Amino acid sequence: MKTLLMRILLVFVALALFNPSSLFATPERRIALVIGNSAYSSGPLKNPVNDATDMAAMLKKLGFSVMFKKNPKLQEMDELIREFGSQLKKTRGVGLFYYAGHGIQIGGVNYFLPVNARIEKESDIRFQSVNADMVLAEMENADNGLNIIILDACRDNPFARSVRNAARGLAIISNAPSETFISYSTGGNQVARDGDGRNSPYTKALLENMDKPGLSISNMFMKVRGKVKKETG
């Protein structure tokens, strides 16, 4: 029960960072890494770059120092995550990682796909994508306290024929460091829509509510959930 209460408290603290007027607002330095991948040679996506661009702008508005990259290749993603971890370790501030693009899970392990991924068989995943555990490891090494991970990465898998053992959507991450809040665009093992407008339904709903003054944490996420449900059915 004590562990459950602590997790609930950490979730509320994390969510409060999205609203500067919140009771839980903190003066700690805030660092964010925002990545949006759209320009895939296989299965290109319309919205992730838009989602990441708009999320980066919102986070800057909320006081984050933002590292932002559109359509990075594999080596660039690796270097960005390492630099993000280095900055977290130096400042010991609040960390936020946002990723929009293709994601895939194999055996309960999540991978983020760079735009230059060449996946012809399942064994290619390990060498052509970024293991989500890399982000978790950098956060754990930074030992910075509170971290937030937002994943809008549950689109349809463009490599389904090449990777037969891939499950739908992303797996629920259970090995995150303590004091880490993780938010998904949909439930575990489910696929989210890319969206017909500028943004995905989930990111669109977040952007519409993250900076509303006086909006309580619970009301904000009720609005986000209601908005996504209404738009996607």
PDB file of C-alpha atoms in Angstrom:
ATOM      1  CA  MET A   1       0.000   0.000   0.000  1.00  0.00           C
ATOM      2  CA  LYS A   2       2.848   2.392   0.836  1.00  0.00           C
ATOM      3  CA  THR A   3       4.439   1.748  -2.580  1.00  0.00           C
ATOM      4  CA  LEU A   4       1.123   2.334  -4.333  1.00  0.00           C
ATOM      5  CA  LEU A   5       0.573   5.627  -2.502  1.00  0.00           C
ATOM      6  CA  MET A   6       4.092   6.767  -3.383  1.00  0.00           C
ATOM      7  CA  ARG A   7       3.505   6.008  -7.071  1.00  0.00           C
ATOM      8  CA  ILE A   8       0.239   7.918  -7.006  1.00  0.00           C
ATOM      9  CA  LEU A   9       1.973  10.893  -5.376  1.00  0.00           C
ATOM     10  CA  LEU A  10       4.752  10.863  -7.978  1.00  0.00           C
ATOM     11  CA  VAL A  11       2.220  10.810 -10.799  1.00  0.00           C
ATOM     12  CA  PHE A  12       0.496  13.887  -9.395  1.00  0.00           C
ATOM     13  CA  VAL A  13       3.801  15.702  -8.930  1.00  0.00           C
ATOM     14  CA  ALA A  14       4.807  14.886 -12.506  1.00  0.00           C
ATOM     15  CA  LEU A  15       1.520  16.000 -13.987  1.00  0.00           C
ATOM     16  CA  ALA A  16       1.629  19.218 -12.008  1.00  0.00           C
ATOM     17  CA  LEU A  17       4.734  20.304 -13.896  1.00  0.00           C
ATOM     18  CA  PHE A  18       2.528  20.937 -16.915  1.00  0.00           C
ATOM     19  CA  ASN A  19       0.706  23.727 -15.067  1.00  0.00           C
ATOM     20  CA  PRO A  20       2.915  26.492 -13.637  1.00  0.00           C
ATOM     21  CA  SER A  21       0.078  27.746 -11.443  1.00  0.00           C
ATOM     22  CA  SER A  22      -0.306  24.338  -9.813  1.00  0.00           C
ATOM     23  CA  LEU A  23       0.277  23.788  -6.130  1.00  0.00           C
ATOM     24  CA  PHE A  24       3.022  21.320  -7.053  1.00  0.00           C
ATOM     25  CA  ALA A  25       4.945  23.677  -9.380  1.00  0.00           C
ATOM     26  CA  THR A  26       8.685  23.463  -8.742  1.00  0.00           C
ATOM     27  CA  PRO A  27      11.550  25.946  -9.326  1.00  0.00           C
ATOM     28  CA  GLU A  28      13.937  23.131 -10.317  1.00  0.00           C
ATOM     29  CA  ARG A  29      15.563  23.353 -13.720  1.00  0.00           C
ATOM     30  CA  ARG A  30      13.618  21.461 -16.371  1.00  0.00           C
ATOM     31  CA  ILE A  31      15.254  19.753 -19.351  1.00  0.00           C
ATOM     32  CA  ALA A  32      13.377  18.090 -22.207  1.00  0.00           C
ATOM     33  CA  LEU A  33      14.387  16.013 -25.216  1.00  0.00           C
ATOM     34  CA  VAL A  34      11.748  16.098 -27.958  1.00  0.00           C
ATOM     35  CA  ILE A  35      12.014  13.885 -31.054  1.00  0.00           C
ATOM     36  CA  GLY A  36       9.582  13.649 -33.965  1.00  0.00           C
ATOM     37  CA  ASN A  37      10.067  11.112 -36.766  1.00  0.00           C
ATOM     38  CA  SER A  38       7.916  11.346 -39.891  1.00  0.00           C
ATOM     39  CA  ALA A  39      10.152  10.908 -42.968  1.00  0.00           C
ATOM     40  CA  TYR A  40      10.372   7.106 -43.024  1.00  0.00           C
ATOM     41  CA  SER A  41      11.175   5.387 -46.297  1.00  0.00           C
ATOM     42  CA  SER A  42       8.799   2.631 -45.173  1.00  0.00           C
ATOM     43  CA  GLY A  43       5.543   3.776 -43.614  1.00  0.00           C
ATOM     44  CA  PRO A  44       6.006   7.576 -43.582  1.00  0.00           C
ATOM     45  CA  LEU A  45       3.873   9.456 -41.062  1.00  0.00           C
ATOM     46  CA  LYS A  46       2.282  12.864 -41.432  1.00  0.00           C
ATOM     47  CA  ASN A  47       2.041  14.159 -37.888  1.00  0.00           C
ATOM     48  CA  PRO A  48       5.015  13.251 -35.639  1.00  0.00           C
ATOM     49  CA  VAL A  49       7.191  16.184 -36.746  1.00  0.00           C
ATOM     50  CA  ASN A  50       4.236  18.529 -36.224  1.00  0.00           C
ATOM     51  CA  ASP A  51       3.526  16.939 -32.848  1.00  0.00           C
ATOM     52  CA  ALA A  52       7.135  17.291 -31.719  1.00  0.00           C
ATOM     53  CA  THR A  53       7.433  20.858 -33.033  1.00  0.00           C
ATOM     54  CA  ASP A  54       4.335  21.973 -31.160  1.00  0.00           C
ATOM     55  CA  MET A  55       5.252  20.047 -28.014  1.00  0.00           C
ATOM     56  CA  ALA A  56       8.726  21.623 -27.975  1.00  0.00           C
ATOM     57  CA  ALA A  57       7.160  25.084 -28.193  1.00  0.00           C
ATOM     58  CA  MET A  58       4.743  24.278 -25.380  1.00  0.00           C
ATOM     59  CA  LEU A  59       7.484  22.935 -23.117  1.00  0.00           C
ATOM     60  CA  LYS A  60       9.578  26.065 -23.687  1.00  0.00           C
ATOM     61  CA  LYS A  61       6.545  28.092 -22.685  1.00  0.00           C
ATOM     62  CA  LEU A  62       6.328  26.034 -19.493  1.00  0.00           C
ATOM     63  CA  GLY A  63       9.946  26.726 -18.560  1.00  0.00           C
ATOM     64  CA  PHE A  64      11.802  23.746 -20.018  1.00  0.00           C
ATOM     65  CA  SER A  65      15.185  23.953 -21.694  1.00  0.00           C
ATOM     66  CA  VAL A  66      14.391  21.946 -24.829  1.00  0.00           C
ATOM     67  CA  MET A  67      16.582  19.772 -27.037  1.00  0.00           C
ATOM     68  CA  PHE A  68      14.554  19.254 -30.225  1.00  0.00           C
ATOM     69  CA  LYS A  69      15.239  17.193 -33.345  1.00  0.00           C
ATOM     70  CA  LYS A  70      13.149  16.388 -36.411  1.00  0.00           C
ATOM     71  CA  ASN A  71      13.698  13.132 -38.319  1.00  0.00           C
ATOM     72  CA  PRO A  72      17.003  12.088 -36.734  1.00  0.00           C
ATOM     73  CA  LYS A  73      18.837   9.042 -38.024  1.00  0.00           C
ATOM     74  CA  LEU A  74      19.962   6.212 -35.767  1.00  0.00           C
ATOM     75  CA  GLN A  75      23.318   7.684 -34.737  1.00  0.00           C
ATOM     76  CA  GLU A  76      21.737  11.088 -34.134  1.00  0.00           C
ATOM     77  CA  MET A  77      19.081   9.587 -31.860  1.00  0.00           C
ATOM     78  CA  ASP A  78      21.759   7.755 -29.912  1.00  0.00           C
ATOM     79  CA  GLU A  79      23.824  10.930 -29.482  1.00  0.00           C
ATOM     80  CA  LEU A  80      20.790  13.018 -28.506  1.00  0.00           C
ATOM     81  CA  ILE A  81      19.755  10.601 -25.774  1.00  0.00           C
ATOM     82  CA  ARG A  82      23.304  10.456 -24.414  1.00  0.00           C
ATOM     83  CA  GLU A  83      23.547  14.263 -24.350  1.00  0.00           C
ATOM     84  CA  PHE A  84      20.145  14.473 -22.683  1.00  0.00           C
ATOM     85  CA  GLY A  85      21.367  12.119 -19.976  1.00  0.00           C
ATOM     86  CA  SER A  86      24.548  14.149 -19.559  1.00  0.00           C
ATOM     87  CA  GLN A  87      22.588  17.379 -19.100  1.00  0.00           C
ATOM     88  CA  LEU A  88      20.295  15.724 -16.560  1.00  0.00           C
ATOM     89  CA  LYS A  89      23.262  14.485 -14.570  1.00  0.00           C
ATOM     90  CA  LYS A  90      24.859  17.954 -14.535  1.00  0.00           C
ATOM     91  CA  THR A  91      21.759  19.844 -13.457  1.00  0.00           C
ATOM     92  CA  ARG A  92      19.892  17.175 -11.442  1.00  0.00           C
ATOM     93  CA  GLY A  93      16.744  18.918 -12.647  1.00  0.00           C
ATOM     94  CA  VAL A  94      13.440  17.536 -13.891  1.00  0.00           C
ATOM     95  CA  GLY A  95      13.774  15.476 -17.082  1.00  0.00           C
ATOM     96  CA  LEU A  96      11.164  15.013 -19.805  1.00  0.00           C
ATOM     97  CA  PHE A  97      11.483  12.781 -22.872  1.00  0.00           C
ATOM     98  CA  TYR A  98       8.895  13.066 -25.655  1.00  0.00           C
ATOM     99  CA  TYR A  99       8.910  10.819 -28.714  1.00  0.00           C
ATOM    100  CA  ALA A 100       6.504  10.782 -31.654  1.00  0.00           C
ATOM    101  CA  GLY A 101       7.013   8.345 -34.507  1.00  0.00           C
ATOM    102  CA  HIS A 102       7.082   4.630 -35.169  1.00  0.00           C
ATOM    103  CA  GLY A 103       7.641   2.338 -32.214  1.00  0.00           C
ATOM    104  CA  ILE A 104       7.688  -1.434 -32.043  1.00  0.00           C
ATOM    105  CA  GLN A 105       7.794  -4.056 -29.304  1.00  0.00           C
ATOM    106  CA  ILE A 106       9.506  -7.430 -29.466  1.00  0.00           C
ATOM    107  CA  GLY A 107       9.261  -9.777 -26.512  1.00  0.00           C
ATOM    108  CA  GLY A 108       7.973  -7.004 -24.271  1.00  0.00           C
ATOM    109  CA  VAL A 109      10.870  -4.663 -25.162  1.00  0.00           C
ATOM    110  CA  ASN A 110      10.085  -1.340 -26.847  1.00  0.00           C
ATOM    111  CA  TYR A 111      12.130   0.154 -29.672  1.00  0.00           C
ATOM    112  CA  PHE A 112      11.979   3.609 -31.291  1.00  0.00           C
ATOM    113  CA  LEU A 113      12.556   3.576 -35.041  1.00  0.00           C
ATOM    114  CA  PRO A 114      14.817   6.207 -36.652  1.00  0.00           C
ATOM    115  CA  VAL A 115      13.841   7.432 -40.106  1.00  0.00           C
ATOM    116  CA  ASN A 116      16.688   5.502 -41.756  1.00  0.00           C
ATOM    117  CA  ALA A 117      15.806   2.145 -40.176  1.00  0.00           C
ATOM    118  CA  ARG A 118      16.327  -0.797 -42.553  1.00  0.00           C
ATOM    119  CA  ILE A 119      14.507  -3.770 -41.116  1.00  0.00           C
ATOM    120  CA  GLU A 120      14.264  -6.873 -43.256  1.00  0.00           C
ATOM    121  CA  LYS A 121      14.207  -9.438 -40.454  1.00  0.00           C
ATOM    122  CA  GLU A 122      13.603  -9.487 -36.716  1.00  0.00           C
ATOM    123  CA  SER A 123      17.293  -9.543 -35.798  1.00  0.00           C
ATOM    124  CA  ASP A 124      17.726  -6.164 -37.549  1.00  0.00           C
ATOM    125  CA  ILE A 125      15.656  -4.449 -34.853  1.00  0.00           C
ATOM    126  CA  ARG A 126      18.491  -4.573 -32.337  1.00  0.00           C
ATOM    127  CA  PHE A 127      20.916  -2.778 -34.666  1.00  0.00           C
ATOM    128  CA  GLN A 128      18.554  -0.491 -36.598  1.00  0.00           C
ATOM    129  CA  SER A 129      16.534   1.077 -33.771  1.00  0.00           C
ATOM    130  CA  VAL A 130      16.861   2.612 -30.314  1.00  0.00           C
ATOM    131  CA  ASN A 131      15.960   0.450 -27.350  1.00  0.00           C
ATOM    132  CA  ALA A 132      13.667   2.413 -25.022  1.00  0.00           C
ATOM    133  CA  ASP A 133      15.756   1.094 -22.143  1.00  0.00           C
ATOM    134  CA  MET A 134      18.508   3.488 -23.249  1.00  0.00           C
ATOM    135  CA  VAL A 135      16.367   6.439 -22.182  1.00  0.00           C
ATOM    136  CA  LEU A 136      15.603   4.760 -18.860  1.00  0.00           C
ATOM    137  CA  ALA A 137      19.288   3.989 -18.298  1.00  0.00           C
ATOM    138  CA  GLU A 138      20.309   7.611 -18.908  1.00  0.00           C
ATOM    139  CA  MET A 139      17.679   8.810 -16.449  1.00  0.00           C
ATOM    140  CA  GLU A 140      18.748   6.287 -13.847  1.00  0.00           C
ATOM    141  CA  ASN A 141      22.409   7.230 -14.274  1.00  0.00           C
ATOM    142  CA  ALA A 142      21.557  10.934 -13.908  1.00  0.00           C
ATOM    143  CA  ASP A 143      19.998  10.231 -10.509  1.00  0.00           C
ATOM    144  CA  ASN A 144      18.126  13.498 -10.915  1.00  0.00           C
ATOM    145  CA  GLY A 145      14.876  12.716  -9.159  1.00  0.00           C
ATOM    146  CA  LEU A 146      11.729  13.262 -11.202  1.00  0.00           C
ATOM    147  CA  ASN A 147      11.480  12.169 -14.845  1.00  0.00           C
ATOM    148  CA  ILE A 148       8.584  12.177 -17.304  1.00  0.00           C
ATOM    149  CA  ILE A 149       8.316  10.104 -20.492  1.00  0.00           C
ATOM    150  CA  ILE A 150       5.591  10.827 -23.061  1.00  0.00           C
ATOM    151  CA  LEU A 151       5.280   8.327 -25.910  1.00  0.00           C
ATOM    152  CA  ASP A 152       3.060   9.081 -28.884  1.00  0.00           C
ATOM    153  CA  ALA A 153       4.533   6.133 -30.730  1.00  0.00           C
ATOM    154  CA  CYS A 154       1.912   3.425 -31.050  1.00  0.00           C
ATOM    155  CA  ARG A 155       1.192   3.776 -34.768  1.00  0.00           C
ATOM    156  CA  ASP A 156       0.816   0.752 -37.054  1.00  0.00           C
ATOM    157  CA  ASN A 157       4.037  -1.211 -37.515  1.00  0.00           C
ATOM    158  CA  PRO A 158       5.342  -0.710 -41.090  1.00  0.00           C
ATOM    159  CA  PHE A 159       7.602  -3.770 -40.758  1.00  0.00           C
ATOM    160  CA  ALA A 160       4.923  -6.273 -39.711  1.00  0.00           C
ATOM    161  CA  ARG A 161       5.787  -8.690 -42.521  1.00  0.00           C
ATOM    162  CA  SER A 162       9.487  -8.633 -41.657  1.00  0.00           C
ATOM    163  CA  VAL A 163       9.019  -8.946 -37.892  1.00  0.00           C
ATOM    164  CA  ARG A 164       6.451 -11.641 -37.247  1.00  0.00           C
ATOM    165  CA  ASN A 165       6.910 -11.694 -33.474  1.00  0.00           C
ATOM    166  CA  ALA A 166       6.190  -7.992 -33.059  1.00  0.00           C
ATOM    167  CA  ALA A 167       3.148  -7.294 -30.891  1.00  0.00           C
ATOM    168  CA  ARG A 168       0.667  -4.477 -31.454  1.00  0.00           C
ATOM    169  CA  GLY A 169       1.576  -1.049 -30.083  1.00  0.00           C
ATOM    170  CA  LEU A 170       4.069  -0.650 -27.250  1.00  0.00           C
ATOM    171  CA  ALA A 171       4.571  -2.703 -24.119  1.00  0.00           C
ATOM    172  CA  ILE A 172       3.914  -1.152 -20.721  1.00  0.00           C
ATOM    173  CA  ILE A 173       7.327  -0.273 -19.267  1.00  0.00           C
ATOM    174  CA  SER A 174       7.758  -1.898 -15.866  1.00  0.00           C
ATOM    175  CA  ASN A 175      11.486  -1.368 -15.263  1.00  0.00           C
ATOM    176  CA  ALA A 176      11.563   2.433 -15.076  1.00  0.00           C
ATOM    177  CA  PRO A 177      13.696   4.125 -12.410  1.00  0.00           C
ATOM    178  CA  SER A 178      11.908   5.281  -9.290  1.00  0.00           C
ATOM    179  CA  GLU A 179      10.192   8.671  -9.539  1.00  0.00           C
ATOM    180  CA  THR A 180       9.493   8.224 -13.255  1.00  0.00           C
ATOM    181  CA  PHE A 181       6.094   8.943 -14.798  1.00  0.00           C
ATOM    182  CA  ILE A 182       5.330   7.383 -18.204  1.00  0.00           C
ATOM    183  CA  SER A 183       2.416   8.443 -20.398  1.00  0.00           C
ATOM    184  CA  TYR A 184       1.274   6.595 -23.540  1.00  0.00           C
ATOM    185  CA  SER A 185      -0.988   7.731 -26.362  1.00  0.00           C
ATOM    186  CA  THR A 186      -3.011   4.547 -25.919  1.00  0.00           C
ATOM    187  CA  GLY A 187      -3.118   1.423 -23.768  1.00  0.00           C
ATOM    188  CA  GLY A 188      -0.482  -1.293 -23.824  1.00  0.00           C
ATOM    189  CA  ASN A 189      -0.528  -3.534 -26.919  1.00  0.00           C
ATOM    190  CA  GLN A 190      -2.887  -1.139 -28.684  1.00  0.00           C
ATOM    191  CA  VAL A 191      -2.420   1.029 -31.761  1.00  0.00           C
ATOM    192  CA  ALA A 192      -3.049   4.787 -31.776  1.00  0.00           C
ATOM    193  CA  ARG A 193      -4.070   6.855 -34.788  1.00  0.00           C
ATOM    194  CA  ASP A 194      -1.728   9.308 -36.464  1.00  0.00           C
ATOM    195  CA  GLY A 195      -4.608  11.764 -36.897  1.00  0.00           C
ATOM    196  CA  ASP A 196      -6.122  13.613 -39.840  1.00  0.00           C
ATOM    197  CA  GLY A 197      -5.235  17.159 -38.752  1.00  0.00           C
ATOM    198  CA  ARG A 198      -1.918  18.762 -37.853  1.00  0.00           C
ATOM    199  CA  ASN A 199      -1.460  16.703 -34.675  1.00  0.00           C
ATOM    200  CA  SER A 200      -2.219  13.223 -33.415  1.00  0.00           C
ATOM    201  CA  PRO A 201      -5.383  13.047 -31.284  1.00  0.00           C
ATOM    202  CA  TYR A 202      -3.357  12.511 -28.096  1.00  0.00           C
ATOM    203  CA  THR A 203      -0.799  15.277 -28.588  1.00  0.00           C
ATOM    204  CA  LYS A 204      -3.508  17.624 -29.818  1.00  0.00           C
ATOM    205  CA  ALA A 205      -5.492  17.064 -26.621  1.00  0.00           C
ATOM    206  CA  LEU A 206      -2.401  17.577 -24.465  1.00  0.00           C
ATOM    207  CA  LEU A 207      -1.475  20.815 -26.211  1.00  0.00           C
ATOM    208  CA  GLU A 208      -4.983  22.160 -25.739  1.00  0.00           C
ATOM    209  CA  ASN A 209      -4.877  21.615 -21.985  1.00  0.00           C
ATOM    210  CA  MET A 210      -1.288  21.680 -20.689  1.00  0.00           C
ATOM    211  CA  ASP A 211      -1.067  25.432 -20.118  1.00  0.00           C
ATOM    212  CA  LYS A 212      -4.611  26.232 -19.044  1.00  0.00           C
ATOM    213  CA  PRO A 213      -4.361  28.292 -15.837  1.00  0.00           C
ATOM    214  CA  GLY A 214      -6.302  27.055 -12.852  1.00  0.00           C
ATOM    215  CA  LEU A 215      -7.115  23.685 -14.417  1.00  0.00           C
ATOM    216  CA  SER A 216      -6.591  20.933 -11.873  1.00  0.00           C
ATOM    217  CA  ILE A 217      -4.478  17.922 -12.750  1.00  0.00           C
ATOM    218  CA  SER A 218      -7.373  15.491 -12.661  1.00  0.00           C
ATOM    219  CA  ASN A 219      -9.567  17.774 -14.759  1.00  0.00           C
ATOM    220  CA  MET A 220      -6.813  18.260 -17.330  1.00  0.00           C
ATOM    221  CA  PHE A 221      -6.386  14.560 -17.953  1.00  0.00           C
ATOM    222  CA  MET A 222     -10.115  13.956 -17.888  1.00  0.00           C
ATOM    223  CA  LYS A 223     -10.370  16.541 -20.657  1.00  0.00           C
ATOM    224  CA  VAL A 224      -7.521  14.898 -22.588  1.00  0.00           C
ATOM    225  CA  ARG A 225      -9.088  11.456 -22.262  1.00  0.00           C
ATOM    226  CA  GLY A 226     -12.509  12.762 -23.239  1.00  0.00           C
ATOM    227  CA  LYS A 227     -11.112  14.653 -26.220  1.00  0.00           C
ATOM    228  CA  VAL A 228      -9.207  11.628 -27.542  1.00  0.00           C
ATOM    229  CA  LYS A 229     -12.179   9.316 -27.034  1.00  0.00           C
ATOM    230  CA  LYS A 230     -14.499  11.723 -28.832  1.00  0.00           C
ATOM    231  CA  GLU A 231     -12.138  12.128 -31.776  1.00  0.00           C
ATOM    232  CA  THR A 232     -11.188   8.472 -32.193  1.00  0.00           C
ATOM    233  CA  GLY A 233     -14.390   6.786 -31.058  1.00  0.00           C
TER     234      GLY A 233
END
